[in-house]
Structures are given as C-alpha cells and as structure tokens.
PDB file of C-alpha atoms in Angstrom:
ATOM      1  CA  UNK A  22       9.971  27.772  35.003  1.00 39.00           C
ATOM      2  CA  UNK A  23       9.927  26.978  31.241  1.00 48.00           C
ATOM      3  CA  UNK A  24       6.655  24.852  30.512  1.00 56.00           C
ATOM      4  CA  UNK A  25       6.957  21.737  28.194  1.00 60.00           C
ATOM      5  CA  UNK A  26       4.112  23.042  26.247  1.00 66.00           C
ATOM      6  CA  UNK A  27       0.549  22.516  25.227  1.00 78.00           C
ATOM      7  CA  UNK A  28      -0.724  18.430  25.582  1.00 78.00           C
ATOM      8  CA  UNK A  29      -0.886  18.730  21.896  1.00 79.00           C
ATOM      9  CA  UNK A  30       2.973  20.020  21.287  1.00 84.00           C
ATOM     10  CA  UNK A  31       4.395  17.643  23.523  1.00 84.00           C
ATOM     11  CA  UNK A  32       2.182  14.771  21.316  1.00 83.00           C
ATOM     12  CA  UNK A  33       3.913  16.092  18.096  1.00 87.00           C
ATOM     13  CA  UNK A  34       7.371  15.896  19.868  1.00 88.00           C
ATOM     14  CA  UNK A  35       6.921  12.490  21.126  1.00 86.00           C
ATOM     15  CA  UNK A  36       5.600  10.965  17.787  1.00 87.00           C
ATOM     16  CA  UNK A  37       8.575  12.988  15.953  1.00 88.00           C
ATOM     17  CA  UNK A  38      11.637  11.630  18.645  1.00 86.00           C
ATOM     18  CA  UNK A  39       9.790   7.919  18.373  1.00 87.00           C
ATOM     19  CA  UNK A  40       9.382   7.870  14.343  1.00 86.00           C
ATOM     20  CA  UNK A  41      13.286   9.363  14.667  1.00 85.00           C
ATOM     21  CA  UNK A  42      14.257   6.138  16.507  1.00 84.00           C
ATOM     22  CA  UNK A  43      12.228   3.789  14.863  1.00 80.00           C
ATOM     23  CA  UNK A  44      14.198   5.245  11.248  1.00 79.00           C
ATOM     24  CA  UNK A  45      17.320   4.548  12.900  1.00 77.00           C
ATOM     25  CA  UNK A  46      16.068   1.288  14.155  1.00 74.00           C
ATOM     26  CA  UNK A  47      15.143  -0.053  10.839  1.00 71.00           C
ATOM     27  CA  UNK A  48      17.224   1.678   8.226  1.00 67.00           C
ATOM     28  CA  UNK A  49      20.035   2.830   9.775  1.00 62.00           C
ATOM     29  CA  UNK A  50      21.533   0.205  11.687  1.00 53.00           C
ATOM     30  CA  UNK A  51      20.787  -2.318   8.659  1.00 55.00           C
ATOM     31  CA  UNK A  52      22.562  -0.877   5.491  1.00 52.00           C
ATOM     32  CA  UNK A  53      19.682  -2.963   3.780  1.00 62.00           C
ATOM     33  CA  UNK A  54      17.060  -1.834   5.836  1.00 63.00           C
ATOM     34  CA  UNK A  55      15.529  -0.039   3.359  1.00 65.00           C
ATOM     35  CA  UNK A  56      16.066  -2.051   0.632  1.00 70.00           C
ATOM     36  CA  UNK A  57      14.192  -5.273   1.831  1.00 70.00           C
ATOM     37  CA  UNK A  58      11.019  -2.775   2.537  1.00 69.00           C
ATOM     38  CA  UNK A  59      10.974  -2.699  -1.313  1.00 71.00           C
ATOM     39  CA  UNK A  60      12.178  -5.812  -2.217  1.00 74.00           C
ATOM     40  CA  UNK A  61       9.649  -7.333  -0.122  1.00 76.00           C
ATOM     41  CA  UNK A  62       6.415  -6.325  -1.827  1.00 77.00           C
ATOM     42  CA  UNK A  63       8.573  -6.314  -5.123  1.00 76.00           C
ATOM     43  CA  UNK A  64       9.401  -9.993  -4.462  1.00 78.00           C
ATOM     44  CA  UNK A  65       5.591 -11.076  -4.363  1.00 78.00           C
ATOM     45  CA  UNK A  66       4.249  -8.751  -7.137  1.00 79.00           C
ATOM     46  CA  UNK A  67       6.297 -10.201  -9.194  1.00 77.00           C
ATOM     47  CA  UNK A  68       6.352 -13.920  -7.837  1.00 80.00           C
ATOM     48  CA  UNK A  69       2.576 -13.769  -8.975  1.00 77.00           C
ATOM     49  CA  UNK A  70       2.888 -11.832 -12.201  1.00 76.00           C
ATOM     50  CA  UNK A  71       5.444 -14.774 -13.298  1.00 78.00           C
ATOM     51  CA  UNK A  72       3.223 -17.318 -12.104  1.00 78.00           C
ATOM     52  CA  UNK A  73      -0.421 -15.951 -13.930  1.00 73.00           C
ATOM     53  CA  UNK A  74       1.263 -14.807 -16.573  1.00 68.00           C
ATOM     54  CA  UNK A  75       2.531 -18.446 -17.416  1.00 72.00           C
ATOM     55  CA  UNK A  76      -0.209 -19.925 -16.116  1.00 64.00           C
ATOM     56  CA  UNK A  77      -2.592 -18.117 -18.065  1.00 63.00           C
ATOM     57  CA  UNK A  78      -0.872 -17.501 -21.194  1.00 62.00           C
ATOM     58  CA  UNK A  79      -2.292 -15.546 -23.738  1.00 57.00           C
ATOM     59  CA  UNK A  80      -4.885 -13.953 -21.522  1.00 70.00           C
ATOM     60  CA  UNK A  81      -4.940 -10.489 -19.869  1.00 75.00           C
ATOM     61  CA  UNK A  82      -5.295  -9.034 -16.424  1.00 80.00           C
ATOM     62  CA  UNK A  83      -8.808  -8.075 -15.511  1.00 81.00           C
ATOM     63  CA  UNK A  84      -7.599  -4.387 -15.571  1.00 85.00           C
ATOM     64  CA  UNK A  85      -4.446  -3.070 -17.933  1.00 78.00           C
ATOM     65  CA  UNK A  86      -1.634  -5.123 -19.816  1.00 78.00           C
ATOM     66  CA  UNK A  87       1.140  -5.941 -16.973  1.00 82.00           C
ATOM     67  CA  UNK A  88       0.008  -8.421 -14.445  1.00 84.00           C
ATOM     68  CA  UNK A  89       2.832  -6.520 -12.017  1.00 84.00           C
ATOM     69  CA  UNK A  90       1.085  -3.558 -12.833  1.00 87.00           C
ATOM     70  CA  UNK A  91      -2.435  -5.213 -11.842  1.00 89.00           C
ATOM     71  CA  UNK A  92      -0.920  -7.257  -8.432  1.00 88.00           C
ATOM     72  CA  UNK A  93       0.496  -3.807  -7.236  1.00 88.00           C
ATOM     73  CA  UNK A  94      -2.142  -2.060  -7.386  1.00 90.00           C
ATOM     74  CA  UNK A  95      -3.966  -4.687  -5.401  1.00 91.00           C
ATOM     75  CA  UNK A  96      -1.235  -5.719  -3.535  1.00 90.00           C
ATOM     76  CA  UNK A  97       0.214  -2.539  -2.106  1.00 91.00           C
ATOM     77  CA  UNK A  98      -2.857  -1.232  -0.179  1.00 93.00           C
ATOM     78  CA  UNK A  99      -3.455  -4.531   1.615  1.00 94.00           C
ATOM     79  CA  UNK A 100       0.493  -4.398   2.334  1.00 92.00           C
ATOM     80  CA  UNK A 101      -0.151  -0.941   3.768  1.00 92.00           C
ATOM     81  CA  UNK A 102      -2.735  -2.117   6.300  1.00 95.00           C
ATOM     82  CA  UNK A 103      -1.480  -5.392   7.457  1.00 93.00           C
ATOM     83  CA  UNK A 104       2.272  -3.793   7.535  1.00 91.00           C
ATOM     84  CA  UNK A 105       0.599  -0.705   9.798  1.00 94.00           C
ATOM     85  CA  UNK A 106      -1.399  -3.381  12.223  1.00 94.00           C
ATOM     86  CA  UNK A 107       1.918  -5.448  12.700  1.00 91.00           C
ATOM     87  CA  UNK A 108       3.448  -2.095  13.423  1.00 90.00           C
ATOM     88  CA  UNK A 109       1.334  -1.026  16.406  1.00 92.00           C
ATOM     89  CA  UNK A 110       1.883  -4.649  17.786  1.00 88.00           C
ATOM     90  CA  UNK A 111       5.481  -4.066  17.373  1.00 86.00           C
ATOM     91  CA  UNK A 112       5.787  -0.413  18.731  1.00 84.00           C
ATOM     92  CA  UNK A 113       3.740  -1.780  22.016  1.00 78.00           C
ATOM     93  CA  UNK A 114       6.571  -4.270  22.678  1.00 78.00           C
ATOM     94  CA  UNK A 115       9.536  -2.523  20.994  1.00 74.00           C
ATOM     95  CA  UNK A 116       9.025   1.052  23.089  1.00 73.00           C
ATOM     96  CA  UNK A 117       7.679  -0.946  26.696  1.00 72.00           C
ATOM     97  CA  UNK A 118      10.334   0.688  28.505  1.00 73.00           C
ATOM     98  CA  UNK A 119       9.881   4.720  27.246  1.00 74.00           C
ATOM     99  CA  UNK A 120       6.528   4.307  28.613  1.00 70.00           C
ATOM    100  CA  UNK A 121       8.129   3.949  32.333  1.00 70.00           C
ATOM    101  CA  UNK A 122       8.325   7.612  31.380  1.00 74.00           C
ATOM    102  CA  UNK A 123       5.042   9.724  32.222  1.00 72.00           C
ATOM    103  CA  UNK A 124       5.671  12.047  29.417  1.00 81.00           C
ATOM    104  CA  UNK A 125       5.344   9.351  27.121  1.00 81.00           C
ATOM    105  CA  UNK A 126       2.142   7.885  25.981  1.00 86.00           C
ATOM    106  CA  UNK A 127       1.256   4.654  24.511  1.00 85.00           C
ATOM    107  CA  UNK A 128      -0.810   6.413  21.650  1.00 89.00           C
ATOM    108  CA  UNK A 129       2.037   8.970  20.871  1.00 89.00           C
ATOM    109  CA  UNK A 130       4.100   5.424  19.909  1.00 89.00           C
ATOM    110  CA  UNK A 131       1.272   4.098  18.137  1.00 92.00           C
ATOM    111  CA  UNK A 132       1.208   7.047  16.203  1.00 93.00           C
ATOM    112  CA  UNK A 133       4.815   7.170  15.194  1.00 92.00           C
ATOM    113  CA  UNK A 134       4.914   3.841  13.973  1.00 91.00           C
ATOM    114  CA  UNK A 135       1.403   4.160  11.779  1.00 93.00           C
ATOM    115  CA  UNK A 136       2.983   7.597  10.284  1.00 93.00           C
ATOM    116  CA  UNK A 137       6.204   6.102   9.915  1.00 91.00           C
ATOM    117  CA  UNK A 138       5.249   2.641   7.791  1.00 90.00           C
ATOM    118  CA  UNK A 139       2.611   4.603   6.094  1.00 92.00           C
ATOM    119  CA  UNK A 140       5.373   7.036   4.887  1.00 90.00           C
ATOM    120  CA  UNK A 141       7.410   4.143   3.717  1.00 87.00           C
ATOM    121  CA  UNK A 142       4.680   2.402   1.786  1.00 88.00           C
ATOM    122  CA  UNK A 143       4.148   5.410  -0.423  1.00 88.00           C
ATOM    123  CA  UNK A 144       7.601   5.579  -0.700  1.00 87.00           C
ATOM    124  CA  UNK A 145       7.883   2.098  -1.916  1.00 86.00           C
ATOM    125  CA  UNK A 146       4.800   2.488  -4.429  1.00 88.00           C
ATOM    126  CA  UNK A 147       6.278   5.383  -5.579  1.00 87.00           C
ATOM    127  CA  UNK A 148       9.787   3.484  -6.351  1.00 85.00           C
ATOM    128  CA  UNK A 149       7.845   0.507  -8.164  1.00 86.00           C
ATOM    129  CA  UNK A 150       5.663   2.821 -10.388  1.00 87.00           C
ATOM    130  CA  UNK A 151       8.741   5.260 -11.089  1.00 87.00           C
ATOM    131  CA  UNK A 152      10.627   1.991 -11.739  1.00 85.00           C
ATOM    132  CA  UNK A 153       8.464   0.043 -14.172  1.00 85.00           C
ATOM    133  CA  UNK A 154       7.930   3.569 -15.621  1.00 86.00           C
ATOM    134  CA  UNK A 155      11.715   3.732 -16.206  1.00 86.00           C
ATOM    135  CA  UNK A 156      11.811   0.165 -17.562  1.00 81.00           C
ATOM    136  CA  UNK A 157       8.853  -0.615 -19.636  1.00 82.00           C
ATOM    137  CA  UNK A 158       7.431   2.890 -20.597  1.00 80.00           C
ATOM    138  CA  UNK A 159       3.416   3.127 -18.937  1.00 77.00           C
ATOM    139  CA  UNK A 160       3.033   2.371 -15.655  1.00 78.00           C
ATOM    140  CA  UNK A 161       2.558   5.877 -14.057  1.00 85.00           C
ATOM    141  CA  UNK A 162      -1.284   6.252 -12.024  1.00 88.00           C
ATOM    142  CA  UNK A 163      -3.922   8.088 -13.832  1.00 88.00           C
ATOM    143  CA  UNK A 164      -4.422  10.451 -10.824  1.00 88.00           C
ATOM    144  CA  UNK A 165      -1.875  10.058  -8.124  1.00 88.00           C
ATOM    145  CA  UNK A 166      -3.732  12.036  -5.719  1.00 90.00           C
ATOM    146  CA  UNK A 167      -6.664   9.410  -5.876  1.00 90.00           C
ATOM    147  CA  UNK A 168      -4.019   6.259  -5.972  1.00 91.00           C
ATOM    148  CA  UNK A 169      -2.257   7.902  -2.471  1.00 92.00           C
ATOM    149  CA  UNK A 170      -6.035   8.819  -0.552  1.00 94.00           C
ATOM    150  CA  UNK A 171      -7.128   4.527  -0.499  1.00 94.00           C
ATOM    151  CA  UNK A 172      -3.672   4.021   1.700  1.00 91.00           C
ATOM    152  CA  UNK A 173      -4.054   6.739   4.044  1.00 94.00           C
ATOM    153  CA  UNK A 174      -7.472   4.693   4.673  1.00 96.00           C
ATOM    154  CA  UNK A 175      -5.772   1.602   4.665  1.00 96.00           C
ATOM    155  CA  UNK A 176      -3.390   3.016   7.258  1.00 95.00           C
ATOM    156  CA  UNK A 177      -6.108   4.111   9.467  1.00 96.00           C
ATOM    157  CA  UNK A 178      -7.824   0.724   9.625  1.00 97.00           C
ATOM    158  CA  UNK A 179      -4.782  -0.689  10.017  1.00 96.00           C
ATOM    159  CA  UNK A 180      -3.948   1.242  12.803  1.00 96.00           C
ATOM    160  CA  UNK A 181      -7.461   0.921  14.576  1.00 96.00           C
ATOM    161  CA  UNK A 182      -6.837  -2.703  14.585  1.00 96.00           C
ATOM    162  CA  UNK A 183      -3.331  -2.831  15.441  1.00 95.00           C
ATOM    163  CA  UNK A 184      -4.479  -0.785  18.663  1.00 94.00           C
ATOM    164  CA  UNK A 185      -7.576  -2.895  19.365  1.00 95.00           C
ATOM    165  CA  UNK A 186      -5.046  -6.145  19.315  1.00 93.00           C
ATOM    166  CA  UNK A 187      -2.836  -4.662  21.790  1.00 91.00           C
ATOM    167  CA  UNK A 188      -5.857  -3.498  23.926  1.00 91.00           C
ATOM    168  CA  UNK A 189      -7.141  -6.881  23.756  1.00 91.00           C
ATOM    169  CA  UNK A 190      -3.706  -8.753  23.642  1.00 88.00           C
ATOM    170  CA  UNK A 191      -2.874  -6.701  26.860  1.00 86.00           C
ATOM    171  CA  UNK A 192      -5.233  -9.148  28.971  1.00 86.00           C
ATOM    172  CA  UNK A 193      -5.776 -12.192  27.038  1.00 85.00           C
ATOM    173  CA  UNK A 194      -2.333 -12.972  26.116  1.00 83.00           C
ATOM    174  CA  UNK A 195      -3.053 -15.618  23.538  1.00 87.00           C
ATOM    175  CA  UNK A 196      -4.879 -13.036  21.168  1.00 88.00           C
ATOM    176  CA  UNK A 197      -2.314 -11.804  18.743  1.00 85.00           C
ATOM    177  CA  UNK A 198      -2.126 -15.024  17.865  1.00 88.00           C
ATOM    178  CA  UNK A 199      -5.588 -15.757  16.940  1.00 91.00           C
ATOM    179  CA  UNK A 200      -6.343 -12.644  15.175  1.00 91.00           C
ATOM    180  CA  UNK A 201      -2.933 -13.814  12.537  1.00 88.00           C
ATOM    181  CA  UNK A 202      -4.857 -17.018  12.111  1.00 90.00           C
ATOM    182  CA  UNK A 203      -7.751 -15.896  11.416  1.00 90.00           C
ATOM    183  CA  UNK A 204      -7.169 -12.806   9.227  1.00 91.00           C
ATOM    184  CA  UNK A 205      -4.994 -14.803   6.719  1.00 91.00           C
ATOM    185  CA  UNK A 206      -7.887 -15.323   4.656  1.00 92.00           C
ATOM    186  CA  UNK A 207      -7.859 -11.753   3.731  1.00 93.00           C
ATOM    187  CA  UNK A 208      -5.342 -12.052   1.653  1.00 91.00           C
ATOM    188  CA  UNK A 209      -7.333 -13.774  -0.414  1.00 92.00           C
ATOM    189  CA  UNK A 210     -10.467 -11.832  -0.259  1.00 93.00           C
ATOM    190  CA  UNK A 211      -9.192  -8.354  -0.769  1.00 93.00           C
ATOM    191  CA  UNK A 212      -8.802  -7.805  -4.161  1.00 90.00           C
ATOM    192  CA  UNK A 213      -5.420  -8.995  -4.978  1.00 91.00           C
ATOM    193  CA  UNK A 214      -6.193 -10.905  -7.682  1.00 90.00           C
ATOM    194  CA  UNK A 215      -9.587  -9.790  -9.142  1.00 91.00           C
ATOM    195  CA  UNK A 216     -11.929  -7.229  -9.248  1.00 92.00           C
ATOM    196  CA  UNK A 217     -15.323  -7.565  -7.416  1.00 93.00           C
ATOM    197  CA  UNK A 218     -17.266  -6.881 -10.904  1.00 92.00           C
ATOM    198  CA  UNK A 219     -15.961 -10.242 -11.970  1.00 91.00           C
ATOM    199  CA  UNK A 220     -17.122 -12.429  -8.815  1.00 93.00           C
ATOM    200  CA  UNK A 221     -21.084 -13.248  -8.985  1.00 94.00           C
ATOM    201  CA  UNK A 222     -23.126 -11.116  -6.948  1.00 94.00           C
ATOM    202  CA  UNK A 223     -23.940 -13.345  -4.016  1.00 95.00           C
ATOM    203  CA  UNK A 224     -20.232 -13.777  -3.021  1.00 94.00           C
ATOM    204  CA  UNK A 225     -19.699  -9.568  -3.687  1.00 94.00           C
ATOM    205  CA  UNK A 226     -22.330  -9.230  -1.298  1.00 95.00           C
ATOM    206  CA  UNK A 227     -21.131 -11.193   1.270  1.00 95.00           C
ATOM    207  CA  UNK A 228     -17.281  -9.179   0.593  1.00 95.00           C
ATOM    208  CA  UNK A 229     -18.964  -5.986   0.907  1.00 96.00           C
ATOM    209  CA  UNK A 230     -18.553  -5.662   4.719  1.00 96.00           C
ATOM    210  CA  UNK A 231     -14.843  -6.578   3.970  1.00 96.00           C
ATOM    211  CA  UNK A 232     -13.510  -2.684   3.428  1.00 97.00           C
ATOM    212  CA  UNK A 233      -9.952  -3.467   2.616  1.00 97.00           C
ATOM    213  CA  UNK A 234     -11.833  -4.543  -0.903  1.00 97.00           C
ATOM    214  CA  UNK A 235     -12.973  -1.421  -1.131  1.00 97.00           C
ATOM    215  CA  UNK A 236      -9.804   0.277  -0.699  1.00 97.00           C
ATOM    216  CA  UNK A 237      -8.444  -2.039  -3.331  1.00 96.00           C
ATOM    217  CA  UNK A 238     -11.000  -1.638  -5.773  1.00 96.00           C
ATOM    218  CA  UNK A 239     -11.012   2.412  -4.758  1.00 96.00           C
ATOM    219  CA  UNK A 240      -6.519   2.277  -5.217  1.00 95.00           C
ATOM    220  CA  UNK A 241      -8.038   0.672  -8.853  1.00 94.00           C
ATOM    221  CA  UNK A 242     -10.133   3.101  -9.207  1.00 94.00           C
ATOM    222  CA  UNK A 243      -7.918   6.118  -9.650  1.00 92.00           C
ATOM    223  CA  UNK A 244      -4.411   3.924 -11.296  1.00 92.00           C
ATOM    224  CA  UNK A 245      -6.631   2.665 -13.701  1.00 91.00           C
ATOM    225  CA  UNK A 246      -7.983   5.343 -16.220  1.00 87.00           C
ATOM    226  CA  UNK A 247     -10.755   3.232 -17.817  1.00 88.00           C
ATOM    227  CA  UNK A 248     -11.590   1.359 -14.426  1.00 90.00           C
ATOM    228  CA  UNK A 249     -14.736   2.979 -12.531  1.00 92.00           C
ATOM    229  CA  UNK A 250     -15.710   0.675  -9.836  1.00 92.00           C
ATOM    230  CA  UNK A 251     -19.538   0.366  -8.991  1.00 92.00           C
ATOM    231  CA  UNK A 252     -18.605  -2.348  -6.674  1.00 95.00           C
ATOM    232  CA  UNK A 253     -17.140   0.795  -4.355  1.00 95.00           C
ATOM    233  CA  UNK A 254     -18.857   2.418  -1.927  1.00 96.00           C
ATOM    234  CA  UNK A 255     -17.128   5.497   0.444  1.00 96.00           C
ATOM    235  CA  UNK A 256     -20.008   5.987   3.015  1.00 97.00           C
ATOM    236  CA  UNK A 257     -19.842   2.095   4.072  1.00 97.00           C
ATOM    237  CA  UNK A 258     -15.817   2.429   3.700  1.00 97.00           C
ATOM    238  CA  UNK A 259     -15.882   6.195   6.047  1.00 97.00           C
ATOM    239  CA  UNK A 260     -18.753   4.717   8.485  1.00 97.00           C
ATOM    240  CA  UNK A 261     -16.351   1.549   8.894  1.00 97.00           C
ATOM    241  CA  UNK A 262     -13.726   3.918   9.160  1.00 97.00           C
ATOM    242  CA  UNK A 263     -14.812   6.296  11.451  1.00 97.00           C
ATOM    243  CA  UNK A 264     -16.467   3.996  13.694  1.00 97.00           C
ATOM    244  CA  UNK A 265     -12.971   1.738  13.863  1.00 96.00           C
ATOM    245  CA  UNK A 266     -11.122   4.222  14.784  1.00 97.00           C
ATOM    246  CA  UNK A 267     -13.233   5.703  17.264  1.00 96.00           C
ATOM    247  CA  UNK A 268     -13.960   1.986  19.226  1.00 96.00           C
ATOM    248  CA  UNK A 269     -10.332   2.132  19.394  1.00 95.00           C
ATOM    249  CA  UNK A 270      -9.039   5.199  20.494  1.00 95.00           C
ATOM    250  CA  UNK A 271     -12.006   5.022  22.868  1.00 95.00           C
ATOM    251  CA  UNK A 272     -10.307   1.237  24.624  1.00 93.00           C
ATOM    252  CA  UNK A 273      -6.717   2.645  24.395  1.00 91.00           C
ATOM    253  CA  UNK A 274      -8.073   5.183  26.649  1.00 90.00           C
ATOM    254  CA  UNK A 275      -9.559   2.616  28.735  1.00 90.00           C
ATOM    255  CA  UNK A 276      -7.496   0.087  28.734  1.00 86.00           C
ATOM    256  CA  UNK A 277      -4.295   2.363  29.039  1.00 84.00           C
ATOM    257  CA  UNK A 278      -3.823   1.089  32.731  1.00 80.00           C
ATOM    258  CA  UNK A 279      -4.149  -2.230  31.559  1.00 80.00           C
ATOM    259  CA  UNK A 280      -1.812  -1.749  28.232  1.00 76.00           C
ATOM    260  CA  UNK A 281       1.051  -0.232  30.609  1.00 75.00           C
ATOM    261  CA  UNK A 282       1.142  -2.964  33.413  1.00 75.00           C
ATOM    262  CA  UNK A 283       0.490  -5.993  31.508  1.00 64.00           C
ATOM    263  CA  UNK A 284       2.327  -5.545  28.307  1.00 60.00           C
TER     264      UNK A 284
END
C-alpha cells in the first residue's frame, strides 16, 4: 500500500495545497485582489507623507529626503506583523471545515497563511521601492538582504501571536476582540514616525520591551546607508523571538483539542 509519506512531507503538502487556495481565494477570484494588497499600504504611506510634508514644511525626515521613503520603511514591517497575526485569525475560521479532515492540521494552515502574507509583503515592498525608484530616481535599500531579514522577524512574531489569539480566543470567545483594542496603540509606538534616538531616554526605555521597534529601527538600519541604530538590540529582539514562538507552538499543541471543537 503506497504510504502518504514522512509527518514532515505530508506538512509541506498541506501548507503548499492551503497557500494554493488561499492565492486563489484572494487574488484570483478578485481581479483586484492583488492590487488593493499594494494600494493599501501605498494609500497610508503616502496619506502621511502628504500630511508631514505640509505640515512641516521646510523640514526633513529624521532619516533621508522623501517622507514616503521614511513612512515605508517604518510602515511596512509593522504592516507585515499585524497583516500575518490577522492572518492566523483568519486561516482558523476561513479553513474550520478542512480540519474535519485528520490529515489536516491546524498548524499546517497557520503556516500557509504566515508564508503566504509574508510572501506578499515583500512583494509589495519590493513594488514600492522599484516604483519610487522608477519615478523619482533613489529610493533603492542600501543592503536588501538586511531590509528583507527585520520582516521575516516581523512575520514570526506575528505569527506567534496570531496563534496565541486563536489558542486563547478558542475558549474565551470575547478575546480577539480585546487584544485589537488594546494593541492599537502600537501603531503609534513602533517606529512609524520617528526613530528611538530622537525620543528622550526614559520613554526609549520603557519602548525597549516593545520589539516591533526594534524591527523598525533594524528595517532602518539596513535601507538607510548612514543610519546605524544604537537604540537596536538582536539578543532582546531573538530571546523575544524565540521564546514567542516557542510559548506558542507549545499551546497550539495543547490546546489543539480545544482549537478544533470550539472554533
């Protein structure tokens, strides 16, 4: 009798089939699918470019000459974890019924989504750089290797939360909806629209435990030629890394009974 294969082959299938109908879900069936996952972070960079730029007139960003240039590189990364938590919440809902199937797991749909919006956020950072490259002249990262490595971190917090809320959703129903009330200050306190550097040192060292600033100020780091960040630090930002995704592959494990029944 032909075998399915190994635990870890059948994984790889599962998050490949789910990220193939999650594609087809979002971009296919919408001709501007794709489209409004650009236009969407496009629309804000540039909503607060236009608005500091003549606000603040005759005064610079804190890092470059383009304020878009300055919001995106603050603004993508947080879009890549927040866009990668709502994901995971969405999978767990959107996929309920393939998990009837015991093949399927609720991690291998976690997965897919995380892989999948992660894919299209570097897609869509690489269209707005290429883009304002194209237009303006500039605009291209100083190392693209080091602008790309902050997301995939972004992603992974973003997914360790995204699977804690579902965890946690799964038997207190109303918290999804606390955790979006309460994490819309950090929109505000990641980075967005300063560098730590320029806030005075007892508020940086009360936003040093928030490590989406890092990731900002690390995305900074490597767009930015003349920007070197001492505000950055990677062992807090891999020990909060790490240690987030571990609590939460550790209660999706648990809490898999839980997830599957009460979802």
């Amino acid at each position: 009798m032909q075998t399915l294969g190994s635990p870890f082959q059948i994984f790889l299938r599962n998050v490949w089939s789910l990220m193939l109908r999650d594609m087809r879900t979002r971009f296919s069936d919408q001709s501007l699918g794709f489209l409004w996952a650009v236009m969407e972070p496009v629309g804000m960079i540039a909503a607060l470019a236009l608005l500091f730029s003549t606000g603040l007139k005759g005064r610079e960003p804190a890092l470059g000459e383009s304020y878009i240039l300055f919001f995106a590189s603050g603004m993508l990364p947080y879009s890549a974890y927040k866009s990668v938590t709502g994901a995971i919440n969405r999978s767990a809902k959107g996929n309920r019924n393939l998990l009837f199937f015991p093949i399927v797991k609720p991690i291998d749909s976690y997965v897919a989504s995380a892989v999948l919006e992660t894919t299209t956020m570097v897609v869509v950072m690489s269209v707005i750089f290429v883009s304002y490259h194209v237009a303006f002249g500039g605009g291209l990262p100083d190392s693209f290797i080091m602008t790309i490595v902050p997301f995939i971190y972004a992603a992974l917090i973003g997914f360790s939360i995204g699977v804690f809320n579902v965890c946690i959703g799964s038997v207190f129903k109303s918290w999804v909806k606390i955790f979006k009330m309460t994490s819309r200050p950090m929109f505000f306190i990641s980075g967005i629209f300063f560098i730590a550097e320029s806030l005075p040192r007892s508020i940086q060292n009360i936003l040093y435990y928030n490590p989406i600033l890092h990731i900002t100020e690390w995305t900074r780091q490597g767009y930015f030629a003349e920007f070197n960040s001492d505000f950055l630090d990677l062992y807090y930002l891999n020990g909060f890394t790490i240690s987030a995704l571990f609590i939460a592959l550790a209660l999706e494990r648990t809490m898999r009974p839980q997830v599957l029944t009460r979802m």
